[in-house]
């Protein structure tokens, strides 16, 4: 199987993208195809033994469009952004030409009606042919610069898959052809002295209608293209984060080279204020690195030898050297950009529904336009009247707004997610997230910090806390146990001097002992103390109380007396309580899933106010617990670290990996939270709700607009109120509807998690 990206040229609406999708899907060997109208590209997964890229390109061409393999190397920096800029430049040129000539045409055609001065050779019945010819010559360049509508529209109409361009081509083409017919009738009337015929046809040229339809639709498309360009801002901002050059050590000399020329293993020199070009590991020096652009974490992170650094983060203070471990498309930044692009180009179920409706909508509209034209003729109305009705129906029904309703909102929504440090891998997961009613949280590393910390230091009356911590840290320093690491770290924080330990002995599962300044000290659990016949006294009750709070108490003693207790626990993150409260306020049932014992789980449940806790669950059984909740009819999200929780993340309706994202997290989760902050779960859900609300608003207005516009254009209100829609106004209204939908979607750029 092979998955490749193709650039597609010529698509203007969802009917176009649907036509390309249908054509490629019908090919033998094609597994899946996804066409992105906004970025003008298509991703195809296919069996190389049955079909090749050339055949796919040929099929797209037969459908009335152009395609070419996307250049993945250049895509990383210039792909979609350049496509958007090229489209804007081309649409700007067409708009300027169309509007400029249309204004002249409107002045010539409408000037005499409102008393504006026009050249004498265009005034009067005797100059009617000259007037018509001037209008025709002003219309021709407008038709020429917008010939793409006709090329695509008639080609797809011929292949019985009409799209929005078909409506524009037939509508404006009919107006221009009728104008040419009127020009000949005027010439015949002048030649035969039939001045009434000349007067009649000189008022029914319709060149200005055809030209204005093209000009206004092109103006709408230009504004649309600019808006679409703005929706790619998130990707563009991410691309701009990485530097273009890097300073590397070659033959012990510092050399500045393009980032594209870096190879794995290069030693890169970073100075204060510089941006880090690729991912790597520090081999010399130390610094503080600002990772806010990728993780949203505002405080610079201290980095030392052996620590990882990420591409596009900024060195704040100090200089260091690091070894490049990930370059090119493998860097964290490249992965993020790829995820955002894939999410933007994927389709939510609600978008697929809009595509199906759009595919049916265009042929139905053509049928309505023809029916309206024939009915008004049969009712005895003039040919010009019936033609105007038919053209108005075709123009106002163009489903631009319908085609843009979903993809623009999805692109803005996923872009906003990226700016908040939330990577949404597909439009489907973005849509599903708004329906969540249950969020399952892994405890270790998600609710808690994921590493033990000292919480209590309780010394006996004859020892101070500092003396207890000195003895405890000195004894535990030779040990490799995680609880020992926590005590050593606490002592280092308090700048306590470690004493040398002699005759060190570790008893697995019990504790350690050793001599400090010729005196023997013991450190361990209750059993270890009892083994040495140490009387715990009041410390036994204190240890029990600490255990009930989910902490692990460690006893410290001489060979005769207890000198104190140091309690260690995996502490709850400072943001977890607020995050869980926010989820509950959204009406979501929060469940904590942990492999810890029930006592520890209950202590954390009480601290955070979580109603449901499932404790003592093995990693392999977490997936089964998610399945069990789903069988109860719940829509479940699983939040974990993405490594031991991978099966559960994959099983959930929405898998959310928290933390800076390992490869496993990115593979198994639907949403990756770059910050190690549980509050981003509720932010992701709020973003999903805001995006779906925006899509529904867009779809409503797109359908509502057509529901009102088509009957008015078809003349249903003409017998009662004398209302009918001029094709020029229909073109303006159609363009405005698309601009409204795009503008509404862009409101998502103001999304805030606090709302």
XYZ file of C-alpha atoms in Angstrom:
755
model
C 0.000 0.000 0.000
C 1.150 3.510 -0.781
C -0.152 6.866 0.399
C 0.588 9.957 -1.700
C -0.453 13.574 -1.867
C -1.495 15.264 -5.124
C -2.017 18.948 -5.921
C -5.373 19.455 -7.676
C -6.081 22.577 -9.768
C -9.481 23.884 -10.878
C -11.721 23.042 -7.909
C -14.049 25.850 -6.829
C -16.728 24.208 -4.678
C -17.640 21.042 -2.804
C -19.287 19.643 -5.943
C -15.871 19.869 -7.625
C -14.097 18.064 -4.774
C -16.896 15.471 -4.651
C -16.562 14.877 -8.417
C -12.782 14.344 -8.107
C -13.312 12.066 -5.112
C -15.934 9.946 -6.910
C -13.782 9.619 -10.039
C -10.689 8.437 -8.137
C -12.671 6.187 -5.754
C -14.048 4.231 -8.727
C -10.518 3.229 -9.801
C -9.492 -0.349 -9.089
C -6.778 -0.540 -6.446
C -7.670 2.731 -4.705
C -8.240 2.111 -0.990
C -9.207 5.614 0.122
C -9.225 9.153 -1.256
C -9.620 12.442 0.577
C -9.883 15.731 -1.348
C -9.216 19.022 0.450
C -11.021 21.908 -1.253
C -9.316 24.558 0.893
C -5.707 23.580 0.209
C -6.398 22.236 -3.313
C -4.878 18.829 -2.700
C -5.847 15.172 -2.504
C -4.468 12.300 -0.425
C -4.830 8.858 -2.011
C -4.034 5.473 -0.498
C -3.683 2.842 -3.192
C -2.262 -0.573 -4.093
C 0.843 0.003 -6.219
C 0.438 -3.382 -7.919
C -2.995 -2.412 -9.282
C -2.767 1.321 -10.002
C -0.031 3.946 -10.368
C 0.162 7.693 -9.747
C 0.043 8.509 -13.471
C -3.297 6.748 -13.854
C -4.723 8.693 -10.885
C -3.576 11.987 -12.453
C -5.176 10.967 -15.774
C -8.470 10.146 -14.040
C -8.547 13.575 -12.369
C -7.888 15.169 -15.757
C -10.766 13.218 -17.322
C -13.033 14.521 -14.555
C -12.293 18.086 -15.721
C -9.448 19.111 -13.398
C -5.635 19.010 -13.314
C -3.488 17.067 -10.849
C 0.196 16.546 -10.100
C 2.180 14.779 -7.391
C 2.880 17.141 -4.489
C 6.551 17.779 -3.759
C 6.818 16.665 -0.132
C 10.248 18.261 0.331
C 9.142 21.718 -0.708
C 5.743 21.190 0.887
C 7.300 21.454 4.352
C 8.028 25.108 3.880
C 6.126 26.406 0.882
C 3.363 23.962 -0.068
C -0.031 25.083 1.095
C 0.990 28.636 1.902
C 2.268 29.226 -1.654
C -0.799 27.597 -3.161
C -2.991 29.974 -1.185
C -0.858 32.974 -2.233
C -0.899 31.914 -5.896
C -4.661 31.550 -5.780
C -5.055 34.987 -4.172
C -2.760 36.629 -6.774
C -4.614 35.048 -9.684
C -8.043 35.888 -8.267
C -6.912 39.473 -7.590
C -5.876 39.924 -11.240
C -9.167 38.472 -12.505
C -11.139 40.617 -10.054
C -9.417 43.878 -11.043
C -9.937 43.221 -14.779
C -13.545 42.074 -14.291
C -14.617 44.910 -11.983
C -12.864 47.647 -14.007
C -14.464 46.589 -17.316
C -17.800 45.886 -15.646
C -17.944 49.448 -14.259
C -17.296 50.865 -17.738
C -19.899 48.494 -19.178
C -22.463 49.462 -16.534
C -21.804 53.155 -17.203
C -22.357 52.665 -20.938
C -25.405 50.416 -20.535
C -27.133 52.212 -17.649
C -25.885 55.792 -18.175
C -28.655 56.900 -20.553
C -31.319 55.665 -18.101
C -30.097 57.931 -15.292
C -29.064 60.914 -17.433
C -25.299 60.392 -17.334
C -23.321 61.881 -20.247
C -22.127 59.303 -22.800
C -20.531 59.738 -26.274
C -22.953 60.867 -28.981
C -22.148 57.878 -31.236
C -23.779 55.607 -28.635
C -26.984 57.613 -28.244
C -30.233 57.051 -30.162
C -31.972 54.239 -31.984
C -29.822 54.807 -35.067
C -26.700 53.967 -32.962
C -28.225 50.909 -31.255
C -25.958 48.443 -33.108
C -22.849 50.442 -32.132
C -24.020 50.538 -28.500
C -24.616 46.750 -28.517
C -21.237 46.071 -30.142
C -19.386 48.251 -27.571
C -21.108 46.349 -24.741
C -20.177 43.043 -26.391
C -16.516 44.088 -26.762
C -16.394 45.173 -23.078
C -17.921 41.817 -22.053
C -15.508 39.623 -24.042
C -12.381 40.293 -21.860
C -14.425 39.583 -18.713
C -15.531 36.262 -20.217
C -11.938 35.495 -21.275
C -10.223 36.097 -17.895
C -12.934 33.998 -16.221
C -12.867 31.223 -18.848
C -12.095 28.648 -16.146
C -15.789 28.680 -15.171
C -16.749 27.636 -18.708
C -13.930 25.141 -19.150
C -14.724 23.331 -15.923
C -18.493 23.924 -15.959
C -19.281 22.581 -19.408
C -16.794 19.714 -19.085
C -18.383 18.446 -15.877
C -21.871 19.038 -17.310
C -20.941 16.920 -20.338
C -19.749 14.166 -18.001
C -23.064 14.343 -16.102
C -21.483 15.504 -12.848
C -22.377 19.230 -12.902
C -20.860 21.508 -10.271
C -21.057 25.127 -9.210
C -19.073 26.183 -12.288
C -21.758 24.542 -14.433
C -24.375 26.860 -12.926
C -22.179 29.931 -13.506
C -21.257 28.836 -17.031
C -24.834 28.109 -18.098
C -26.252 31.223 -16.388
C -23.734 33.805 -17.604
C -23.278 32.011 -20.940
C -27.024 32.160 -21.625
C -27.035 35.908 -20.889
C -24.086 36.566 -23.241
C -25.449 34.327 -26.025
C -28.821 36.035 -25.771
C -27.015 39.415 -26.001
C -25.289 38.291 -29.203
C -28.674 37.166 -30.559
C -30.106 40.603 -29.671
C -27.160 42.278 -31.444
C -28.026 40.442 -34.672
C -31.725 41.307 -34.279
C -30.824 44.997 -33.808
C -28.670 44.912 -36.936
C -31.471 43.223 -38.910
C -34.020 45.762 -37.637
C -31.825 48.709 -38.628
C -31.268 47.226 -42.061
C -34.966 46.685 -42.639
C -36.220 49.865 -40.985
C -37.949 47.926 -38.182
C -37.261 50.502 -35.438
C -39.706 48.979 -32.917
C -37.734 45.727 -33.041
C -34.500 47.719 -32.614
C -35.892 49.570 -29.583
C -37.153 46.323 -28.024
C -33.853 44.418 -28.328
C -31.650 47.392 -27.390
C -33.301 47.243 -23.923
C -32.778 43.478 -23.607
C -29.098 42.971 -24.363
C -28.163 41.221 -21.076
C -24.414 41.715 -21.698
C -24.211 43.659 -18.426
C -26.009 40.833 -16.587
C -23.615 38.163 -17.857
C -20.594 40.371 -17.154
C -21.805 41.324 -13.675
C -22.500 37.681 -12.787
C -18.884 36.812 -13.634
C -17.424 39.946 -12.004
C -19.352 39.630 -8.728
C -18.726 35.898 -8.417
C -15.020 36.472 -9.091
C -14.977 39.234 -6.450
C -16.630 36.830 -4.029
C -14.074 34.143 -4.915
C -11.222 36.612 -4.363
C -12.512 37.533 -0.898
C -13.054 33.830 -0.276
C -9.470 33.022 -1.332
C -8.139 35.717 1.018
C -10.200 34.286 3.868
C -9.042 30.756 3.051
C -5.467 32.041 3.115
C -6.081 33.414 6.599
C -7.324 30.010 7.790
C -3.832 28.622 7.097
C -2.255 31.140 9.491
C -1.693 28.509 12.188
C 0.330 26.307 9.821
C 2.208 29.326 8.445
C 3.083 30.473 11.988
C 4.356 26.996 12.861
C 6.468 26.895 9.686
C 8.004 30.263 10.499
C 9.192 29.077 13.913
C 12.116 27.015 12.622
C 15.327 28.817 11.555
C 16.691 28.422 8.022
C 20.378 28.105 8.989
C 22.305 26.309 11.733
C 25.837 26.582 13.150
C 27.526 23.152 13.178
C 30.945 21.843 14.164
C 32.842 20.520 11.142
C 36.518 19.636 11.651
C 36.375 21.503 14.988
C 35.319 24.664 13.155
C 31.968 26.430 13.517
C 30.285 26.497 10.087
C 26.906 28.021 9.204
C 24.885 25.806 6.834
C 21.229 25.556 5.672
C 19.082 23.464 8.010
C 18.127 21.279 5.020
C 21.790 20.137 4.809
C 21.976 18.887 8.419
C 22.570 15.180 8.962
C 21.903 12.965 11.963
C 24.773 13.128 14.448
C 25.808 16.697 13.597
C 26.958 18.713 16.624
C 25.065 22.013 16.555
C 26.126 25.132 18.454
C 23.344 27.239 20.006
C 23.918 30.724 21.434
C 21.592 32.924 23.552
C 18.507 34.091 21.679
C 18.851 31.552 18.862
C 16.095 29.211 17.736
C 16.850 25.477 17.831
C 16.769 24.093 14.270
C 16.165 20.345 14.851
C 15.533 17.858 17.674
C 18.523 16.589 19.624
C 20.291 15.859 22.914
C 22.581 18.312 24.746
C 26.200 17.098 24.873
C 27.863 20.200 26.361
C 26.715 23.234 28.365
C 23.403 24.173 29.940
C 20.673 26.754 29.457
C 16.997 27.642 29.840
C 14.861 27.031 26.745
C 11.566 28.736 25.939
C 9.243 25.970 24.673
C 6.063 28.079 24.764
C 5.591 28.081 20.982
C 5.095 24.306 20.984
C 3.908 23.468 24.488
C 2.359 26.748 25.640
C 4.443 26.508 28.828
C 5.336 30.117 29.651
C 8.268 29.377 32.000
C 11.597 28.525 30.275
C 12.715 24.940 30.953
C 16.177 24.300 32.425
C 18.294 22.071 30.155
C 21.502 20.191 31.040
C 23.734 17.579 29.415
C 21.611 14.585 28.391
C 18.356 16.573 28.148
C 16.377 16.647 24.922
C 15.800 19.862 22.979
C 13.031 20.361 20.423
C 13.104 22.112 17.066
C 11.664 25.672 16.906
C 12.136 26.332 20.648
C 14.246 29.343 21.684
C 17.415 29.373 23.779
C 17.022 32.100 26.431
C 20.272 32.064 28.382
C 23.602 30.311 28.161
C 25.240 28.479 25.258
C 25.284 24.761 24.585
C 26.037 22.136 21.969
C 23.690 19.350 21.046
C 23.709 16.307 18.812
C 21.037 16.240 16.081
C 18.873 13.141 16.530
C 15.870 14.056 14.355
C 16.118 16.091 11.177
C 13.866 17.070 8.261
C 10.403 15.515 8.351
C 11.217 13.606 11.580
C 11.450 16.661 13.867
C 8.737 17.384 16.406
C 7.808 20.580 14.537
C 7.460 18.721 11.220
C 5.242 16.122 12.910
C 3.057 18.853 14.395
C 2.720 20.602 11.020
C 1.841 17.285 9.360
C -0.775 16.527 12.019
C -2.396 19.956 11.630
C -2.417 19.622 7.822
C -3.911 16.124 7.968
C -6.583 17.223 10.433
C -7.436 20.239 8.278
C -7.753 18.110 5.152
C -9.708 15.257 6.751
C -13.483 15.255 6.689
C -15.847 15.113 9.617
C -19.018 13.003 9.173
C -21.043 16.221 9.010
C -18.873 17.390 6.066
C -19.456 14.158 4.168
C -23.201 14.747 4.521
C -22.806 18.251 3.041
C -20.797 16.786 0.130
C -23.567 14.280 -0.661
C -26.236 16.989 -0.557
C -24.114 19.244 -2.778
C -23.689 16.446 -5.332
C -27.474 16.073 -5.637
C -28.172 19.787 -5.329
C -26.586 21.010 -8.610
C -28.518 18.735 -11.021
C -31.743 19.500 -9.114
C -31.112 23.253 -9.485
C -30.521 22.900 -13.244
C -33.804 20.977 -13.467
C -35.604 23.734 -11.475
C -34.120 26.454 -13.737
C -35.242 24.652 -16.924
C -38.690 23.959 -15.445
C -39.122 27.606 -14.382
C -38.037 28.794 -17.857
C -40.520 26.468 -19.621
C -43.412 27.193 -17.222
C -43.131 30.983 -17.645
C -43.026 30.547 -21.422
C -46.142 28.342 -21.315
C -47.883 30.955 -19.169
C -47.472 33.382 -22.067
C -44.647 35.546 -20.706
C -41.963 36.892 -23.090
C -38.883 34.812 -23.859
C -36.660 37.456 -22.195
C -38.686 37.263 -18.966
C -38.455 33.454 -18.838
C -34.734 33.552 -19.632
C -34.120 36.042 -16.824
C -35.934 33.721 -14.400
C -33.875 30.688 -15.500
C -30.558 32.544 -15.231
C -31.437 33.955 -11.777
C -32.265 30.442 -10.470
C -28.961 29.062 -11.764
C -26.855 31.880 -10.321
C -28.403 32.228 -6.869
C -28.283 28.459 -6.301
C -24.497 28.075 -6.643
C -23.622 25.952 -3.584
C -20.407 27.801 -2.648
C -21.626 28.521 0.857
C -22.668 24.886 1.318
C -19.257 23.621 0.215
C -17.366 26.008 2.478
C -19.559 25.592 5.574
C -17.627 22.682 7.078
C -14.021 22.687 5.771
C -13.311 26.326 6.654
C -14.574 25.813 10.230
C -12.567 22.572 10.568
C -9.388 24.271 9.334
C -9.793 27.250 11.671
C -10.723 24.946 14.578
C -7.705 22.653 14.187
C -5.473 25.691 13.659
C -6.712 27.256 16.891
C -6.110 23.943 18.631
C -2.475 23.985 17.475
C -2.033 27.532 18.783
C -3.331 26.339 22.179
C -0.910 23.377 22.186
C -3.685 20.922 21.265
C -2.978 18.732 18.219
C -6.190 17.335 16.731
C -5.324 14.487 14.368
C -8.598 14.283 12.431
C -11.780 16.200 11.813
C -13.733 13.162 12.996
C -12.165 13.282 16.469
C -12.832 17.048 16.601
C -16.499 16.369 15.872
C -16.787 13.389 18.252
C -15.278 15.341 21.167
C -18.352 17.577 21.443
C -20.516 14.512 22.245
C -18.341 13.162 25.079
C -20.187 12.342 28.307
C -17.439 10.362 30.097
C -13.732 11.163 30.495
C -11.486 8.437 31.930
C -8.265 9.747 33.483
C -5.161 7.672 34.086
C -3.717 8.586 37.490
C 0.069 8.383 37.248
C 1.530 11.140 35.101
C -1.892 12.470 34.153
C -3.606 13.488 37.399
C -0.349 13.235 39.357
C 3.194 14.378 38.564
C 4.257 10.821 37.775
C 7.280 10.821 40.089
C 7.451 10.491 43.887
C 8.076 13.599 46.013
C 8.651 14.096 49.714
C 5.449 15.356 51.323
C 6.135 15.097 55.084
C 9.249 15.127 57.309
C 8.307 14.235 60.909
C 11.214 14.063 63.389
C 11.207 12.796 66.976
C 11.638 15.225 69.851
C 15.404 14.643 70.099
C 16.156 15.081 66.377
C 15.549 18.116 64.152
C 13.945 17.863 60.670
C 17.258 18.897 59.108
C 19.135 16.143 60.978
C 16.473 13.594 59.956
C 16.696 14.677 56.290
C 20.522 14.561 56.435
C 20.508 11.002 57.826
C 17.726 9.901 55.459
C 19.262 11.351 52.286
C 22.766 10.093 53.127
C 21.433 6.574 53.747
C 19.247 6.562 50.617
C 21.804 8.080 48.210
C 23.441 4.716 47.369
C 19.977 3.178 46.793
C 18.347 3.077 43.338
C 14.763 2.924 44.616
C 12.378 5.686 43.294
C 11.369 6.583 46.863
C 15.054 7.006 47.751
C 15.467 9.343 44.747
C 12.670 11.544 46.112
C 14.403 11.903 49.497
C 17.787 12.644 47.893
C 16.151 15.247 45.631
C 14.482 16.888 48.661
C 17.844 17.153 50.440
C 19.470 18.672 47.356
C 16.673 21.243 47.155
C 17.370 22.197 50.784
C 21.143 22.307 50.114
C 21.827 19.663 52.763
C 25.345 18.167 52.898
C 25.468 14.402 52.452
C 27.426 12.377 55.045
C 29.614 9.456 53.934
C 28.016 6.016 54.558
C 29.966 2.894 55.499
C 28.895 -0.762 55.582
C 25.869 0.010 53.361
C 23.399 -2.887 53.048
C 20.140 -3.012 51.079
C 17.432 -5.551 51.985
C 15.040 -5.860 48.974
C 11.436 -5.083 49.848
C 12.387 -4.013 53.356
C 14.925 -1.178 53.619
C 18.575 -0.203 53.949
C 21.146 0.242 56.713
C 24.600 1.770 57.073
C 27.016 3.588 59.358
C 27.244 7.382 59.491
C 29.952 8.816 61.751
C 30.433 5.349 63.311
C 26.715 5.092 64.250
C 24.393 2.542 62.594
C 21.131 3.830 61.107
C 18.167 1.982 59.614
C 15.695 3.126 56.938
C 12.719 1.129 55.705
C 9.131 0.039 56.118
C 7.310 -1.133 59.247
C 8.364 -4.760 58.754
C 12.016 -3.761 58.530
C 11.735 -1.898 61.835
C 10.025 -4.843 63.538
C 12.704 -7.204 62.199
C 15.218 -5.100 64.146
C 12.943 -4.996 67.221
C 12.523 -1.215 67.058
C 9.644 0.140 69.137
C 7.626 2.429 66.777
C 5.571 3.988 69.566
C 3.527 7.011 68.491
C 5.062 6.862 65.006
C 3.004 3.778 64.114
C -0.263 5.771 64.338
C 1.292 8.677 62.407
C 2.411 6.282 59.673
C -1.108 4.824 59.438
C -2.603 8.296 59.036
C -0.118 9.120 56.266
C -0.938 5.839 54.492
C -4.662 6.702 54.585
C -3.771 9.915 52.754
C -2.225 7.901 49.915
C 1.369 8.486 51.037
C 4.170 5.974 51.593
C 5.770 6.441 55.062
C 9.417 5.449 55.539
C 10.786 4.922 59.071
C 14.279 6.036 60.096
C 15.925 4.768 63.297
C 19.077 4.058 65.230
C 19.556 0.502 66.469
C 17.376 1.356 69.464
C 14.983 4.264 68.713
C 12.923 5.779 65.890
C 14.260 9.176 64.863
C 11.390 10.035 62.516
C 9.291 9.422 59.399
C 9.711 10.754 55.879
C 6.565 10.331 53.745
C 6.755 10.135 49.958
C 3.908 10.295 47.428
C 3.206 10.847 43.759
C 1.654 14.267 44.318
C -1.349 15.605 42.463
C -0.547 18.264 39.858
C -1.475 21.793 40.882
C -3.882 22.107 37.936
C -5.646 18.738 38.255
C -8.365 19.844 40.688
C -9.378 22.795 38.510
C -9.273 20.614 35.383
C -11.597 18.018 36.897
C -13.968 20.732 38.135
C -14.096 22.230 34.614
C -14.964 18.835 33.132
C -17.756 18.338 35.670
C -19.103 21.821 34.888
C -19.379 20.692 31.262
C -21.669 17.891 32.457
C -19.041 15.187 31.929
C -18.698 12.158 34.208
C -15.045 11.870 35.334
C -13.593 8.418 36.085
C -10.104 7.806 37.517
C -8.405 4.613 36.341
C -5.317 3.417 38.225
C -3.237 0.381 38.971
C -2.593 1.683 42.506
C -4.167 0.169 45.603
C -7.648 1.226 46.667
C -6.382 3.159 49.694
C -4.190 5.471 47.575
C -6.928 5.817 44.937
C -9.503 6.740 47.588
C -7.172 9.365 49.062
C -6.809 11.081 45.681
C -10.532 10.694 44.953
C -11.330 12.513 48.196
C -8.780 15.250 47.493
C -10.095 15.967 43.979
C -13.802 15.253 44.401
C -13.912 12.528 41.737
C -17.057 10.407 42.048
C -15.925 7.242 40.231
C -12.624 5.433 40.788
C -11.495 2.112 39.304
C -8.382 0.945 41.192
C -5.937 -1.973 41.034
C -6.304 -2.266 37.258
C -3.468 -3.898 35.332
C -2.252 -2.011 32.224
C -3.613 -4.791 29.990
C -7.071 -4.464 31.561
C -7.484 -0.714 31.012
C -8.743 -1.288 27.463
C -11.407 -3.663 28.811
C -12.595 -1.020 31.302
C -13.036 1.478 28.440
C -14.940 -1.165 26.444
C -17.186 -1.806 29.453
C -18.111 1.897 29.706
C -18.829 2.012 25.962
C -21.124 -1.003 26.264
C -23.172 1.053 28.736
C -23.877 3.481 25.878
C -21.384 6.146 26.925
C -19.227 8.266 24.604
C -15.826 7.892 26.225
C -12.534 9.785 26.085
C -9.416 8.221 27.574
C -6.668 10.528 28.825
C -3.243 8.978 29.420
C 0.468 9.306 28.796
C 0.310 7.389 25.551
C 2.777 4.611 26.413
C 1.273 2.061 28.817
C -2.183 3.449 28.025
C -1.928 2.930 24.237
C -4.565 0.124 23.972
C -7.060 2.136 26.048
C -6.355 5.295 24.031
C -7.026 3.404 20.809
C -10.228 1.794 22.155
C -11.837 5.058 23.377
C -14.073 7.134 21.098
C -11.478 9.891 21.558
C -7.976 9.051 22.808
C -6.166 12.021 24.376
C -2.435 11.788 25.085
C -1.193 14.263 27.674
C 2.380 15.511 27.815
C 4.882 16.628 25.194
C 4.024 13.571 23.157
C 6.085 10.449 22.570
C 5.867 8.644 19.230
C 3.510 6.146 20.843
C 1.243 8.957 22.078
C 1.040 10.500 18.614
C 0.296 7.111 17.033
C -2.327 5.874 19.507
C -4.182 9.067 20.406
C -6.690 11.127 18.406
C -5.726 14.328 20.228
C -2.259 15.134 21.591
C -1.877 17.764 24.338
C 1.575 19.319 24.059
C 1.423 20.801 27.567
C 1.511 18.560 30.611
C -1.723 20.202 31.765
C -4.985 18.369 32.333
C -6.965 21.600 31.851
C -6.369 21.280 28.109
C -8.804 18.356 28.025
C -11.714 20.686 28.764
C -10.207 23.253 26.353
C -10.215 20.612 23.584
C -13.855 19.739 24.327
C -14.851 23.419 24.388
C -13.060 23.935 21.052
C -14.932 20.955 19.600
C -18.267 22.352 20.784
C -17.433 25.811 19.380
C -16.395 24.337 16.019
C -19.496 22.137 15.683
C -21.715 25.064 16.673
C -20.014 27.151 13.987
C -20.461 24.417 11.343
C -24.166 24.080 12.152
C -24.602 27.854 11.894
C -22.852 27.802 8.522
C -24.943 24.908 7.203
C -28.162 26.503 8.445
C -27.450 29.795 6.710
C -26.308 28.056 3.519
C -29.548 25.997 3.322
C -31.754 28.822 4.605
C -30.317 31.175 2.003
C -31.014 28.739 -0.859
C -34.453 27.905 0.521
C -35.361 31.608 0.332
C -33.418 32.451 -2.814
C -34.608 29.744 -5.212
C -38.388 30.423 -4.924
C -37.739 34.173 -5.262
C -35.488 33.645 -8.288
C -37.999 31.230 -9.855
C -40.607 34.018 -9.738
C -43.078 32.360 -7.371
C -43.763 35.736 -5.740
C -44.138 37.607 -9.044
C -47.897 36.973 -9.553
C -48.665 38.057 -5.962
C -46.190 40.870 -5.214
C -44.555 41.592 -8.549
C -41.174 40.511 -7.110
C -38.570 38.900 -9.337
C -34.814 38.626 -8.948
C -32.519 40.235 -11.504
C -29.559 37.894 -12.339
C -27.129 40.677 -11.290
C -28.630 40.800 -7.791
C -28.650 36.988 -7.683
C -24.892 36.966 -8.408
C -24.253 39.548 -5.666
C -26.369 37.611 -3.166
C -24.630 34.324 -3.978
C -21.186 35.873 -3.461
C -22.250 37.490 -0.194
C -23.518 34.162 1.167
C -20.073 32.574 0.682
C -18.323 35.546 2.273
C -20.741 35.356 5.219
C -19.998 31.646 5.801
C -16.214 32.156 5.670
C -16.417 35.220 7.945
C -18.533 33.298 10.440
C -15.964 30.469 10.486
C -13.162 32.978 11.059
C -14.875 34.029 14.294
C -13.388 30.813 15.719
C -10.040 32.592 15.693
C -11.321 34.478 18.733
C -11.852 31.182 20.604
C -10.859 31.317 24.250
C -10.915 28.453 26.751
C -12.326 30.839 29.381
C -15.559 31.346 27.451
